[in-house]
C-alpha cells in the first residue's frame, strides 16, 4: 500500500486538530491513582468495561495504601469480568506495594519511573503522561495501530516501531492530541469491522478505503 505523502499528513493533522483538540480519555477517574489503575485494566479490554468495574474497586481500595495490603482473591473477584484479570489483579497489587515502598505512597509522574511499576509498560506510561500531564508523547494502542496503518502513516509491524514512526511523521507539539484523536477516530469511525467511511474526515487521503466492503 502507498504511504501517506507530506500533503496527506498535513491534511490528517489539520483534521485531527480541528475535531479532537479537546479530546480526553473515556476512562473515568478522579485522581492519578485511579487513572493508572484504569489504564492498566484497559489493556485488551474496552474502556466501557473498565468503567463498569472500577467504581466498586475504588470504593474498597481508595488509594495505593489500601490496595497494597489487599487480598489477591478479593481483587480478582472485583475485576473478574476484565480480560486477563488474574494477571492484572496481581500487577495492580504489586504496583501499589512498590509505590508505597519506593515513592512514599505517591504515584510517580515520570515516564521512566512509571515503567518500573508492575503492569506498566511503555504504552501505559505514555497514556498516563498524555492524559494526566498533557505530555507531548505518542502512545500506540490497537486503535492507533489500525488507523496509522490504514492511513499510510506507518506500516511497521510492532507497536514500538509504529510509535517511533508516528512521532517522526506527526512531529510537533501536538502528539498528545493526535494520540487521543486516533483513539477516538478508530473507536467510533475507522472501526476494525465495518468502518464508517462516510463519516471520515479525509476519505481522499485514505490508503485502504478500496479494500473495505460495504456493510
Short mmCIF file of N, CA, C and O in Angstrom, two decimals, residues 4-74:
data_model
loop_
_atom_site.label_atom_id
_atom_site.label_comp_id
_atom_site.label_asym_id
_atom_site.label_seq_id
_atom_site.Cartn_x
_atom_site.Cartn_y
_atom_site.Cartn_z
N UNK A 4 1.48 7.64 3.16
CA UNK A 4 0.94 8.99 3.16
C UNK A 4 2.02 9.99 2.73
O UNK A 4 3.17 9.90 3.20
N UNK A 5 1.64 10.91 1.86
CA UNK A 5 2.58 11.95 1.44
C UNK A 5 2.61 13.06 2.51
O UNK A 5 1.81 13.07 3.43
N UNK A 6 3.54 13.98 2.36
CA UNK A 6 3.61 15.11 3.29
C UNK A 6 2.31 15.90 3.26
O UNK A 6 1.83 16.38 4.29
N UNK A 7 1.74 16.04 2.07
CA UNK A 7 0.46 16.75 1.93
C UNK A 7 -0.66 16.00 2.65
O UNK A 7 -1.49 16.60 3.34
N UNK A 8 -0.67 14.66 2.48
CA UNK A 8 -1.66 13.83 3.18
C UNK A 8 -1.55 14.00 4.69
O UNK A 8 -2.55 14.15 5.39
N UNK A 9 -0.32 13.96 5.18
CA UNK A 9 -0.08 14.07 6.62
C UNK A 9 -0.57 15.41 7.15
O UNK A 9 -1.19 15.48 8.21
N UNK A 10 -0.36 16.48 6.42
CA UNK A 10 -0.83 17.80 6.84
C UNK A 10 -2.35 17.85 6.88
O UNK A 10 -2.93 18.45 7.80
N UNK A 11 -2.98 17.23 5.92
CA UNK A 11 -4.45 17.17 5.88
C UNK A 11 -4.98 16.41 7.10
O UNK A 11 -5.93 16.84 7.76
N UNK A 12 -4.35 15.27 7.39
CA UNK A 12 -4.74 14.45 8.53
C UNK A 12 -4.56 15.21 9.84
O UNK A 12 -5.44 15.23 10.70
N UNK A 13 -3.40 15.85 9.99
CA UNK A 13 -3.10 16.60 11.21
C UNK A 13 -4.10 17.73 11.42
O UNK A 13 -4.61 17.93 12.53
N UNK A 14 -4.40 18.46 10.37
CA UNK A 14 -5.33 19.57 10.48
C UNK A 14 -6.73 19.10 10.87
O UNK A 14 -7.40 19.71 11.70
N UNK A 15 -7.17 17.98 10.30
CA UNK A 15 -8.49 17.44 10.61
C UNK A 15 -8.57 16.95 12.05
O UNK A 15 -9.57 17.17 12.74
N UNK A 16 -7.51 16.28 12.50
CA UNK A 16 -7.48 15.80 13.88
C UNK A 16 -7.50 16.97 14.87
O UNK A 16 -8.20 16.94 15.88
N UNK A 17 -6.73 18.00 14.58
CA UNK A 17 -6.68 19.16 15.47
C UNK A 17 -8.03 19.88 15.50
O UNK A 17 -8.46 20.36 16.55
N UNK A 18 -8.69 19.93 14.37
CA UNK A 18 -9.98 20.61 14.31
C UNK A 18 -11.07 19.85 15.06
O UNK A 18 -11.91 20.44 15.74
N UNK A 19 -11.04 18.53 14.96
CA UNK A 19 -12.14 17.72 15.51
C UNK A 19 -11.86 17.14 16.89
O UNK A 19 -12.81 16.73 17.58
N UNK A 20 -10.60 17.07 17.30
CA UNK A 20 -10.29 16.41 18.57
C UNK A 20 -9.37 17.23 19.48
O UNK A 20 -8.72 16.68 20.36
N UNK A 21 -9.33 18.54 19.27
CA UNK A 21 -8.40 19.38 20.02
C UNK A 21 -8.54 19.23 21.52
O UNK A 21 -7.56 19.27 22.27
N UNK A 22 -9.77 19.07 22.00
CA UNK A 22 -10.02 18.99 23.45
C UNK A 22 -10.35 17.58 23.92
O UNK A 22 -10.90 17.38 25.00
N UNK A 23 -10.01 16.57 23.11
CA UNK A 23 -10.34 15.18 23.45
C UNK A 23 -9.54 14.69 24.65
O UNK A 23 -8.37 15.02 24.83
N UNK A 24 -10.20 13.91 25.49
CA UNK A 24 -9.56 13.29 26.65
C UNK A 24 -9.98 11.83 26.70
O UNK A 24 -10.85 11.39 25.96
N UNK A 25 -9.36 11.08 27.59
CA UNK A 25 -9.68 9.66 27.72
C UNK A 25 -11.14 9.47 28.12
O UNK A 25 -11.75 10.33 28.78
N UNK A 26 -11.71 8.33 27.74
CA UNK A 26 -13.08 7.99 28.15
C UNK A 26 -13.09 7.15 29.42
O UNK A 26 -14.15 6.75 29.89
N UNK A 27 -11.92 6.90 29.97
CA UNK A 27 -11.84 6.22 31.26
C UNK A 27 -12.26 7.18 32.36
O UNK A 27 -11.86 8.34 32.37
N UNK A 28 -13.04 6.69 33.31
CA UNK A 28 -13.47 7.52 34.43
C UNK A 28 -12.45 7.45 35.57
O UNK A 28 -12.05 6.37 35.98
N UNK A 29 -12.06 8.60 36.08
CA UNK A 29 -11.11 8.63 37.20
C UNK A 29 -11.20 9.96 37.93
O UNK A 29 -11.64 10.97 37.36
N UNK A 30 -10.76 9.97 39.18
CA UNK A 30 -10.79 11.19 40.00
C UNK A 30 -9.40 11.69 40.35
O UNK A 30 -9.24 12.84 40.75
N UNK A 31 -8.40 10.82 40.23
CA UNK A 31 -7.04 11.21 40.60
C UNK A 31 -6.03 10.33 39.87
O UNK A 31 -6.42 9.44 39.09
N UNK A 32 -4.75 10.57 40.10
CA UNK A 32 -3.72 9.84 39.38
C UNK A 32 -3.71 8.35 39.69
O UNK A 32 -3.43 7.52 38.83
N UNK A 33 -4.03 8.00 40.92
CA UNK A 33 -4.11 6.59 41.31
C UNK A 33 -5.19 5.88 40.50
O UNK A 33 -4.95 4.81 39.92
N UNK A 34 -6.38 6.46 40.46
CA UNK A 34 -7.48 5.84 39.73
C UNK A 34 -7.20 5.79 38.24
O UNK A 34 -7.54 4.81 37.56
N UNK A 35 -6.56 6.82 37.71
CA UNK A 35 -6.22 6.82 36.28
C UNK A 35 -5.25 5.70 35.94
O UNK A 35 -5.46 4.97 34.97
N UNK A 36 -4.21 5.53 36.73
CA UNK A 36 -3.23 4.50 36.45
C UNK A 36 -3.85 3.11 36.52
O UNK A 36 -3.61 2.27 35.64
N UNK A 37 -4.66 2.87 37.52
CA UNK A 37 -5.35 1.57 37.63
C UNK A 37 -6.23 1.34 36.40
O UNK A 37 -6.23 0.26 35.80
N UNK A 38 -7.00 2.35 36.02
CA UNK A 38 -7.91 2.21 34.88
C UNK A 38 -7.14 1.91 33.59
O UNK A 38 -7.58 1.08 32.79
N UNK A 39 -6.01 2.56 33.40
CA UNK A 39 -5.22 2.31 32.18
C UNK A 39 -4.67 0.89 32.18
O UNK A 39 -4.70 0.20 31.16
N UNK A 40 -4.18 0.44 33.33
CA UNK A 40 -3.67 -0.94 33.42
C UNK A 40 -4.77 -1.94 33.09
O UNK A 40 -4.56 -2.90 32.34
N UNK A 41 -5.96 -1.71 33.64
CA UNK A 41 -7.07 -2.63 33.39
C UNK A 41 -7.56 -2.58 31.95
O UNK A 41 -8.12 -3.56 31.44
N UNK A 42 -7.34 -1.45 31.28
CA UNK A 42 -7.89 -1.28 29.93
C UNK A 42 -7.11 -2.02 28.85
O UNK A 42 -7.56 -2.10 27.71
N UNK A 43 -5.96 -2.58 29.20
CA UNK A 43 -5.18 -3.33 28.21
C UNK A 43 -6.01 -4.50 27.69
O UNK A 43 -6.44 -5.36 28.47
N UNK A 44 -6.26 -4.52 26.40
CA UNK A 44 -7.07 -5.57 25.75
C UNK A 44 -8.44 -5.72 26.40
O UNK A 44 -9.01 -6.81 26.46
N UNK A 45 -8.96 -4.60 26.87
CA UNK A 45 -10.30 -4.55 27.45
C UNK A 45 -10.88 -3.19 27.10
O UNK A 45 -10.15 -2.20 27.01
N UNK A 46 -12.18 -3.10 26.90
CA UNK A 46 -12.78 -1.83 26.50
C UNK A 46 -12.85 -0.85 27.67
O UNK A 46 -12.97 -1.24 28.83
N UNK A 47 -12.80 0.44 27.35
CA UNK A 47 -12.95 1.47 28.38
C UNK A 47 -14.31 1.35 29.05
O UNK A 47 -14.45 1.59 30.25
N UNK A 48 -15.32 0.99 28.26
CA UNK A 48 -16.67 0.84 28.81
C UNK A 48 -16.70 -0.22 29.90
O UNK A 48 -17.29 -0.02 30.97
N UNK A 49 -16.06 -1.34 29.67
CA UNK A 49 -16.00 -2.41 30.67
C UNK A 49 -15.22 -1.97 31.90
O UNK A 49 -15.63 -2.23 33.03
N UNK A 50 -14.10 -1.30 31.69
CA UNK A 50 -13.29 -0.82 32.82
C UNK A 50 -14.10 0.14 33.68
O UNK A 50 -14.05 0.07 34.92
N UNK A 51 -14.89 1.01 33.06
CA UNK A 51 -15.69 1.97 33.82
C UNK A 51 -16.79 1.30 34.62
O UNK A 51 -17.29 1.86 35.61
N UNK A 52 -17.18 0.11 34.21
CA UNK A 52 -18.17 -0.67 34.97
C UNK A 52 -17.50 -1.31 36.19
O UNK A 52 -18.09 -1.39 37.27
N UNK A 53 -16.26 -1.73 36.02
CA UNK A 53 -15.53 -2.45 37.06
C UNK A 53 -14.99 -1.55 38.16
O UNK A 53 -15.07 -1.89 39.35
N UNK A 54 -14.45 -0.40 37.79
CA UNK A 54 -13.65 0.39 38.74
C UNK A 54 -14.39 1.02 39.93
O UNK A 54 -13.78 1.17 40.99
N UNK A 55 -15.67 1.41 39.81
CA UNK A 55 -16.31 2.03 40.98
C UNK A 55 -16.25 1.17 42.24
O UNK A 55 -15.89 1.67 43.32
N UNK A 56 -16.56 -0.11 42.13
CA UNK A 56 -16.51 -0.99 43.30
C UNK A 56 -15.07 -1.21 43.77
O UNK A 56 -14.80 -1.28 44.98
N UNK A 57 -14.15 -1.29 42.81
CA UNK A 57 -12.73 -1.48 43.15
C UNK A 57 -12.21 -0.27 43.93
O UNK A 57 -11.56 -0.42 44.96
N UNK A 58 -12.52 0.93 43.46
CA UNK A 58 -12.03 2.14 44.11
C UNK A 58 -12.74 2.41 45.44
O UNK A 58 -12.18 3.05 46.32
N UNK A 59 -13.96 1.93 45.55
CA UNK A 59 -14.67 2.09 46.81
C UNK A 59 -14.01 1.27 47.91
O UNK A 59 -13.84 1.72 49.05
N UNK A 60 -13.60 0.05 47.56
CA UNK A 60 -12.97 -0.82 48.55
C UNK A 60 -11.50 -0.47 48.76
O UNK A 60 -10.98 -0.59 49.87
N UNK A 61 -10.84 -0.03 47.68
CA UNK A 61 -9.41 0.31 47.76
C UNK A 61 -9.22 1.73 47.21
O UNK A 61 -8.83 1.92 46.06
N UNK A 62 -9.52 2.75 48.03
CA UNK A 62 -9.50 4.14 47.56
C UNK A 62 -8.12 4.73 47.30
O UNK A 62 -8.02 5.82 46.74
N UNK A 63 -7.07 4.05 47.70
CA UNK A 63 -5.72 4.56 47.44
C UNK A 63 -4.73 3.40 47.39
O UNK A 63 -5.07 2.25 47.67
N UNK A 64 -3.48 3.72 47.04
CA UNK A 64 -2.45 2.68 46.97
C UNK A 64 -2.23 2.03 48.33
O UNK A 64 -1.86 0.85 48.41
N UNK A 65 -2.47 2.76 49.39
CA UNK A 65 -2.27 2.23 50.74
C UNK A 65 -3.15 1.02 50.98
O UNK A 65 -2.68 -0.04 51.43
N UNK A 66 -4.44 1.15 50.69
CA UNK A 66 -5.37 0.03 50.89
C UNK A 66 -5.10 -1.10 49.90
O UNK A 66 -5.16 -2.28 50.25
N UNK A 67 -4.80 -0.72 48.65
CA UNK A 67 -4.59 -1.75 47.63
C UNK A 67 -3.31 -2.54 47.89
O UNK A 67 -3.23 -3.73 47.56
N UNK A 68 -2.33 -1.91 48.50
CA UNK A 68 -1.05 -2.58 48.74
C UNK A 68 -1.17 -3.74 49.72
O UNK A 68 -0.32 -4.63 49.74
N UNK A 69 -2.21 -3.74 50.53
CA UNK A 69 -2.41 -4.83 51.50
C UNK A 69 -3.68 -5.63 51.18
O UNK A 69 -4.22 -6.34 52.03
N UNK A 70 -4.15 -5.49 49.95
CA UNK A 70 -5.38 -6.17 49.53
C UNK A 70 -5.17 -7.67 49.39
O UNK A 70 -4.06 -8.15 49.12
N UNK A 71 -6.25 -8.41 49.60
CA UNK A 71 -6.26 -9.84 49.37
C UNK A 71 -6.41 -10.10 47.87
O UNK A 71 -7.32 -9.56 47.23
N UNK A 72 -5.51 -10.89 47.32
CA UNK A 72 -5.49 -11.12 45.88
C UNK A 72 -6.82 -11.66 45.37
O UNK A 72 -7.34 -11.20 44.34
N UNK A 73 -7.40 -12.63 46.06
CA UNK A 73 -8.64 -13.23 45.61
C UNK A 73 -9.79 -12.22 45.63
O UNK A 73 -10.68 -12.27 44.76
N UNK A 74 -9.77 -11.32 46.60
CA UNK A 74 -10.81 -10.29 46.66
C UNK A 74 -10.71 -9.36 45.47
O UNK A 74 -11.72 -8.95 44.88
#
